[in-house]
Short mmCIF file of C-alpha atoms and ligand atoms in Angstrom, two decimals:
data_model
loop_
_atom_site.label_atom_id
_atom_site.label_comp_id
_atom_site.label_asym_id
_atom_site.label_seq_id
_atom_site.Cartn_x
_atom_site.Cartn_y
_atom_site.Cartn_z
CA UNK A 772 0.00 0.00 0.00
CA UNK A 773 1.15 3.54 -0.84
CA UNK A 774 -0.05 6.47 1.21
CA UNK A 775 0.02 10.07 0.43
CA UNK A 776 -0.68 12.44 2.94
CA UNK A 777 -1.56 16.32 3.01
CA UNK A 778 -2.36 18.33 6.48
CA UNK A 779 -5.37 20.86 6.50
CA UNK A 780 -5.15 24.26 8.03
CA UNK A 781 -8.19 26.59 9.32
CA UNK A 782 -8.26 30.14 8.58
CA UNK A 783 -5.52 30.44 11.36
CA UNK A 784 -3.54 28.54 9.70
CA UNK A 785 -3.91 26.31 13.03
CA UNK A 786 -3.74 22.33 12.02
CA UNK A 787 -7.24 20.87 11.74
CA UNK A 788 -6.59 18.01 10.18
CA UNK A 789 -5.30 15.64 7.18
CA UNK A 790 -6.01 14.22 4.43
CA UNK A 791 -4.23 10.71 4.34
CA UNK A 792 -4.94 8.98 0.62
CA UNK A 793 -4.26 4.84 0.53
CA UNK A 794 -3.74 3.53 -3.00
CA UNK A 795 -3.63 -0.02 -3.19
CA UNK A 796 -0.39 -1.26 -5.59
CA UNK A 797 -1.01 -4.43 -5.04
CA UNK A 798 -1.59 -5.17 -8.62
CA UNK A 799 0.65 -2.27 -10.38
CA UNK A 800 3.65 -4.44 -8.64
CA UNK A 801 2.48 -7.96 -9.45
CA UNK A 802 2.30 -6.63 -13.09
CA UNK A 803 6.01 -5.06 -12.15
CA UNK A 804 7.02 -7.94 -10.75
CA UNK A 805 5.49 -9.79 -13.87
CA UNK A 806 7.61 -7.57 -16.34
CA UNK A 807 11.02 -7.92 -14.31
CA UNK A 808 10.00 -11.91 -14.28
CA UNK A 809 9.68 -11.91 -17.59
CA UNK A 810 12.93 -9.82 -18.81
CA UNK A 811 14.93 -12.39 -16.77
CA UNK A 812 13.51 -15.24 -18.24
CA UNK A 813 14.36 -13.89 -21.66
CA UNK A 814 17.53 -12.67 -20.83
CA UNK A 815 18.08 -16.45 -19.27
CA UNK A 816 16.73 -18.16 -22.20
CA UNK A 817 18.66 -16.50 -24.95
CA UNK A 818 21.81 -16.45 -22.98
CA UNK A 819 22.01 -20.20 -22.63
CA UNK A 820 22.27 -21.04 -26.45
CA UNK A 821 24.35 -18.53 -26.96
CA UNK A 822 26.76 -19.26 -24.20
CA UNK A 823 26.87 -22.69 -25.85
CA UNK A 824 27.18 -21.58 -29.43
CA UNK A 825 30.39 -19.29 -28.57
CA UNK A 826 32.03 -22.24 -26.30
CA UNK A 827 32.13 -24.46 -29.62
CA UNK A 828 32.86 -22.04 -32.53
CA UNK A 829 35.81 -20.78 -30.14
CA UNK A 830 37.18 -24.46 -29.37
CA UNK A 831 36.72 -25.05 -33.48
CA UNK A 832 38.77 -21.86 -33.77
CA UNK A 833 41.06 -22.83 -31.59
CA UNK A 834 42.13 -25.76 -33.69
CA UNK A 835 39.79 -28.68 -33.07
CA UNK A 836 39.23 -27.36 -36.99
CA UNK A 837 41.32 -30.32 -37.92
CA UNK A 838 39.35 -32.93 -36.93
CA UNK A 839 36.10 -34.10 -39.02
CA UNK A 840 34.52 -35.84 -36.32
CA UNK A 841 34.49 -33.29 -34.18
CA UNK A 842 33.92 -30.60 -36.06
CA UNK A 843 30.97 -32.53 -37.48
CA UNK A 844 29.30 -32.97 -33.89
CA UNK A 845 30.37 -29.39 -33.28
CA UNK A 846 28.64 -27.83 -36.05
CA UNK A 847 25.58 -30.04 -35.74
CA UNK A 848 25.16 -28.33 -31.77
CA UNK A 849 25.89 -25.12 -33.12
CA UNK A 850 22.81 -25.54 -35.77
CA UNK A 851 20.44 -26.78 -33.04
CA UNK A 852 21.71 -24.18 -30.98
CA UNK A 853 20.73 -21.65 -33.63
CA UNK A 854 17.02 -23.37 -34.55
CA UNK A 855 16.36 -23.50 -30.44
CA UNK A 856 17.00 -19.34 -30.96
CA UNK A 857 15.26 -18.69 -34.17
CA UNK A 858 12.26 -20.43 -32.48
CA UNK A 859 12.31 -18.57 -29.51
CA UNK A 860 12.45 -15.21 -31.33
CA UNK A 861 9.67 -16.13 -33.54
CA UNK A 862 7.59 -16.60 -30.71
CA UNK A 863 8.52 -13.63 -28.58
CA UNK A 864 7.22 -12.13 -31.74
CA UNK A 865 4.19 -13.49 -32.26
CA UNK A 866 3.50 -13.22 -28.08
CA UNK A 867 4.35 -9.44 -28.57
CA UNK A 868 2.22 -8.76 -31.34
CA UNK A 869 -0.90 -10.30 -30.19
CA UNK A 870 -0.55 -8.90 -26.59
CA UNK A 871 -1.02 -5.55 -28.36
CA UNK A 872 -4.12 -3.92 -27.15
CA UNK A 873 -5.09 -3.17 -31.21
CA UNK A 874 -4.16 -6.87 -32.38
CA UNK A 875 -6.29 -6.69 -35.66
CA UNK A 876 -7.60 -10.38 -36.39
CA UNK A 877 -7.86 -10.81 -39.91
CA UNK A 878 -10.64 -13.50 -39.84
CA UNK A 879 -11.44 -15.74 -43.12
CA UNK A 880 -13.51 -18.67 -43.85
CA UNK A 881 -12.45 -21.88 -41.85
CA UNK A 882 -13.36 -24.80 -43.10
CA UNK A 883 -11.74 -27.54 -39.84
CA UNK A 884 -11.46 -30.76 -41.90
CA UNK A 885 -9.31 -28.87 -44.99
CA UNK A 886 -7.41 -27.14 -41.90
CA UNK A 887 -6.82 -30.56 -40.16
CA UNK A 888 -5.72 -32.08 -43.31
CA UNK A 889 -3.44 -29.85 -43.79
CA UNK A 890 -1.83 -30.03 -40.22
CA UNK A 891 -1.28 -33.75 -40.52
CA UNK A 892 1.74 -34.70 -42.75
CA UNK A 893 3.48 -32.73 -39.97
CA UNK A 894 2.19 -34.17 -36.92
CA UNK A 895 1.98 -37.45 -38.20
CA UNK A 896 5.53 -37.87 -38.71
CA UNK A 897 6.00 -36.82 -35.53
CA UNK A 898 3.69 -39.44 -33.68
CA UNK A 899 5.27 -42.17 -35.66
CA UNK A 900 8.72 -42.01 -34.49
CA UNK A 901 7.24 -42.27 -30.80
CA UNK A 902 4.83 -45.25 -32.48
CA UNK A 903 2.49 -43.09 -31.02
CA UNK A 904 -1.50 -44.14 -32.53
CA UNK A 905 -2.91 -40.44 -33.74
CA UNK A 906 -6.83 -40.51 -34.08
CA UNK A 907 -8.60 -37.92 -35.74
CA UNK A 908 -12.92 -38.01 -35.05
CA UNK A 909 -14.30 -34.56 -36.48
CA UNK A 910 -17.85 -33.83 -37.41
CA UNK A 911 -17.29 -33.65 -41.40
CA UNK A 912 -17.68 -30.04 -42.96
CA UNK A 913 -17.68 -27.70 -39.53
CA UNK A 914 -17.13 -23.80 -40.82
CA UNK A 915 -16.69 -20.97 -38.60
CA UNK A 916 -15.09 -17.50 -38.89
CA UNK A 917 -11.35 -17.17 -37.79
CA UNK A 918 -7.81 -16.49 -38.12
CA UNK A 919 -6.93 -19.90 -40.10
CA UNK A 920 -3.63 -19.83 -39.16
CA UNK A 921 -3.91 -19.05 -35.40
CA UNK A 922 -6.55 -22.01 -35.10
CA UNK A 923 -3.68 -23.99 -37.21
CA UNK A 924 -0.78 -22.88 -34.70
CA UNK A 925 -3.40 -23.91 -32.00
CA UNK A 926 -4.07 -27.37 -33.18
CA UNK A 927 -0.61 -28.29 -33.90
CA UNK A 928 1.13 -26.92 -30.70
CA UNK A 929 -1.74 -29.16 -28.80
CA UNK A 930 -0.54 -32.20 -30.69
CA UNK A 931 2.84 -32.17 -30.98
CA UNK A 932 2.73 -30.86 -26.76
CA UNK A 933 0.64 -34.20 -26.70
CA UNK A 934 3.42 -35.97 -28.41
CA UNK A 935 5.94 -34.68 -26.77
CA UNK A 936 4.66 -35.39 -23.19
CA UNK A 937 3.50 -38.96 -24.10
CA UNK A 938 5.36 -41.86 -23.53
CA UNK A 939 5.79 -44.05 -27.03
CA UNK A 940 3.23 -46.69 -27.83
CA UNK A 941 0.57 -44.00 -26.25
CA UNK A 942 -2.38 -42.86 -27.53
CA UNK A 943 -3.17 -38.81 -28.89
CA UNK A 944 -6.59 -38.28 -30.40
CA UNK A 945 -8.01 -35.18 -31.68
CA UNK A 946 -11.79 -34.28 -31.45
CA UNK A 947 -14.11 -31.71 -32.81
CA UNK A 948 -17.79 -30.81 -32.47
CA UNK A 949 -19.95 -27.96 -32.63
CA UNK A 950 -22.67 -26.53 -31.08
CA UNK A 951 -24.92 -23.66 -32.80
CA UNK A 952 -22.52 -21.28 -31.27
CA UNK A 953 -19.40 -22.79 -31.20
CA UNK A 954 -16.48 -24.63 -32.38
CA UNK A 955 -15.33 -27.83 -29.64
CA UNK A 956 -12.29 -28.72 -30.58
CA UNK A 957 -10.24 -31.74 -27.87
CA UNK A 958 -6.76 -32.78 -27.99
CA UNK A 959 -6.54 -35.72 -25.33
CA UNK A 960 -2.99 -38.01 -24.45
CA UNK A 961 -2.30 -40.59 -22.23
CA UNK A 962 0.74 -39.00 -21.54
CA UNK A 963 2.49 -37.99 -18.30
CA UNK A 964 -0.39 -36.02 -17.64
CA UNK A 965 0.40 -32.53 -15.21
CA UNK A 966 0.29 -32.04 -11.46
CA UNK A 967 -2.63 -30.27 -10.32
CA UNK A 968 -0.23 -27.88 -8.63
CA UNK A 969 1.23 -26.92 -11.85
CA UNK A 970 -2.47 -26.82 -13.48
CA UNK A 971 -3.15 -23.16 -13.07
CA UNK A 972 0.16 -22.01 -13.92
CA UNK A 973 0.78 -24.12 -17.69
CA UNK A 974 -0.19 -21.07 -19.83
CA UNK A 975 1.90 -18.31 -18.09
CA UNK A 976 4.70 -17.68 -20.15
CA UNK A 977 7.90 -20.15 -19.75
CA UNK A 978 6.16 -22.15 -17.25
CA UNK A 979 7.03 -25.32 -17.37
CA UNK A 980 6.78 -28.34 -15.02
CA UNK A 981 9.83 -29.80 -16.00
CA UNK A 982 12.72 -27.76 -17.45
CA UNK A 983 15.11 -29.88 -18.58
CA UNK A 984 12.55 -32.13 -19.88
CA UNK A 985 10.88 -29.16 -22.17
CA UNK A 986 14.13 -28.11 -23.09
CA UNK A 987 15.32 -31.19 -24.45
CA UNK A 988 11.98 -31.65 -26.54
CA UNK A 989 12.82 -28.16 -28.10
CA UNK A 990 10.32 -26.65 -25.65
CA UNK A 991 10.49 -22.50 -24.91
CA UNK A 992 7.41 -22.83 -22.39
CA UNK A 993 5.95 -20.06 -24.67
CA UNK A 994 3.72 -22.52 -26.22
CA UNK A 995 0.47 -22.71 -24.25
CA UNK A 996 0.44 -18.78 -23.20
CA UNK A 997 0.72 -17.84 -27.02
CA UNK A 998 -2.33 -20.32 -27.26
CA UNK A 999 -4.11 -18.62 -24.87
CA UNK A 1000 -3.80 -15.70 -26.32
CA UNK A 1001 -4.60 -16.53 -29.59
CA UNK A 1002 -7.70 -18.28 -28.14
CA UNK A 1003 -8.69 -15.51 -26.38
CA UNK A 1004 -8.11 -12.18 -29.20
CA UNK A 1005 -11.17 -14.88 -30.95
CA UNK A 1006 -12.91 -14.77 -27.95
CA UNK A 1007 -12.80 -18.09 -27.03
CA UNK A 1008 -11.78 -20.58 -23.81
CA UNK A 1009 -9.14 -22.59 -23.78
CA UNK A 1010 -8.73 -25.19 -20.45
CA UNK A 1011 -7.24 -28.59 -19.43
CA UNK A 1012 -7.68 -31.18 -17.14
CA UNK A 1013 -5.65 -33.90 -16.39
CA UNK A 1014 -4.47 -36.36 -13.81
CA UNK A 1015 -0.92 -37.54 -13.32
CA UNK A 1016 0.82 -40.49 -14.98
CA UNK A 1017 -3.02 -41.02 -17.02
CA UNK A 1018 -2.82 -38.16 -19.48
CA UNK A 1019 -4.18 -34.77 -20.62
CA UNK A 1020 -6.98 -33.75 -21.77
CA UNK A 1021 -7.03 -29.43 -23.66
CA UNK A 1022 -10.13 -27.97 -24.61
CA UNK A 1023 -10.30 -25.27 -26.76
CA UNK A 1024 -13.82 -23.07 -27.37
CA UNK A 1025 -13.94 -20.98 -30.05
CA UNK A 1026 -17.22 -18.69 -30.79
CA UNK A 1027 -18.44 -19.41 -34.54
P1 ADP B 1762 6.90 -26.17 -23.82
O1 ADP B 1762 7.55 -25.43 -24.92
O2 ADP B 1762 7.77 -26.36 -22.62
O3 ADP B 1762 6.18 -27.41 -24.26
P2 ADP B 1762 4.27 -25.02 -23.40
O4 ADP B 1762 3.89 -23.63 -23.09
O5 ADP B 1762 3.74 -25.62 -24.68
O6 ADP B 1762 5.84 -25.10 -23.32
O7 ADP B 1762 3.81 -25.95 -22.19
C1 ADP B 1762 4.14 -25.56 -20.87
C2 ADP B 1762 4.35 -26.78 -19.99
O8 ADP B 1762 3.10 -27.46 -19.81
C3 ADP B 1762 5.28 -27.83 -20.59
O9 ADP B 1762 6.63 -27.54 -20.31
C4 ADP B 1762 4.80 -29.09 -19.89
O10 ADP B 1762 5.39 -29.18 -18.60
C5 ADP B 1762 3.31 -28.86 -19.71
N1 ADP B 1762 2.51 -29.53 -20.77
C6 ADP B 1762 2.00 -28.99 -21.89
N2 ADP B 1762 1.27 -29.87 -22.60
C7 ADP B 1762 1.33 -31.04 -21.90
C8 ADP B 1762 0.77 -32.36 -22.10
N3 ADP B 1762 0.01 -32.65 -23.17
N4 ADP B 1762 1.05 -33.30 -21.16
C9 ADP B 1762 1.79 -33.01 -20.07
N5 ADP B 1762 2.35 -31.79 -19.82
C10 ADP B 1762 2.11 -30.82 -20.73
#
């Protein structure tokens, strides 16, 4: 709490009082807090690759040149390195742009089973080097007004999160209804599922239950909260429920 305080004089100019004001900051230094929070976890996250990329182009440089092997498994970190960054820019980006109060959604004619199609050579190659079993059940021919390729970047980071977090031999299945209003769309594993401590905080930015284990998956834990927030400039709901060791279940609402 910040107080501001003024004393009152009569015509005497004899005290008679004051005027003490309380503002609540409460939330003006969570969102501080917030802002700090999330400078240092950029800071953090860009330093890392870079750290690593400079170690190995200096120990090439400083001779280990010579050997093919080496240089080989150097360069091959030092590209991953580079991707891991690239990706994490790109969706600093994106988060930036559509936490703009005027985000402008250009909305066009979706039609989900085209869109699905579309989105599968990708996510099916993923699911079958975990010999993961993809099922797609979707009312045929559901149309509704939206970004195409925010509900695209929606479906795809909920399947390949489901891939990534399931075990291999699991199951990932994708659903979609809808309702006179809206558009039911269901991404459910039987993954690792997520702790219900960890529930409420999956779509804050870089969140992430399990660092290392994000990380190695090619993970920024900017995911879900640029999912959110593409859910949300539609209008739309986006939730989860899930139970530990079973799997995860997303649901994601979007108005027609
Ligand atoms: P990341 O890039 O780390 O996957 P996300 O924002 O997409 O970041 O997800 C945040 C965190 O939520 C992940 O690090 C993971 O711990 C958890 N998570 C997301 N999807 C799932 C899922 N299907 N099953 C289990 N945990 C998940």
């Amino acid at each position: 709490i910040e107080i501001v305080g003024a004393p009152i004089f009569n015509e005497r100019n004899m005290l008679k009082g004051a005027v003490l004001v309380f503002y609540d900051i409460t939330h003006l230094k969570k969102l501080e807090l917030m802002r700090k929070d999330f400078v240092a976890n950029v800071s953090h996250e860009l330093k890392t690759p870079i750290t690593s990329i400079k170690g190995f182009t200096e120990t090439l440089l400083d001779g280990a040149l010579d050997d093919t092997d080496t240089l080989q498994n150097f360069l091959t970190i030092i590209n991953d390195e580079s991707t891991r960054l690239q990706g994490l820019i790109e969706d600093l980006l994106t988060l930036s742009k559509l936490e703009k109060d005027e985000y402008q959604l250009v909305k066009n004619d979706v039609n989900l089973n085209i869109l699905i199609g579309e989105i599968m050579p990708i996510v099916n190659q993923a699911a079958e080097e975990k010999n993961i079993t993809l099922s797609i059940d979707t009312v045929d021919n559901i149309e509704f007004l939206a970004e195409s390729e925010g509900v695209k970047q929606v479906i795809i980071n909920l399947l390949m999160n489901a891939i990534s977090y399931t075990p291999e031999h699991g199951k990932v299945a994708l659903y979609a209804e809808e309702t006179d209003d809206c558009v039911h769309i269901k991404v459910t594993d039987t993954g690792i599922g997520i702790h219900k401590d960890a529930i409420p905080r999956i779509f804050e930015r870089f969140y992430r239950v399990d660092k290392a284990r994000s990380r190695n998956t090619g993970g920024t834990g900017l995911g879900l909260s640029i999912l959110k927030h593409i859910v949300e400039v539609h209008d739309g709901k986006i939730s989860v429920e899930s139970e530990l060791d079973k799997g995860s279940t997303f649901h994601v609402y979007l108005p027609k």
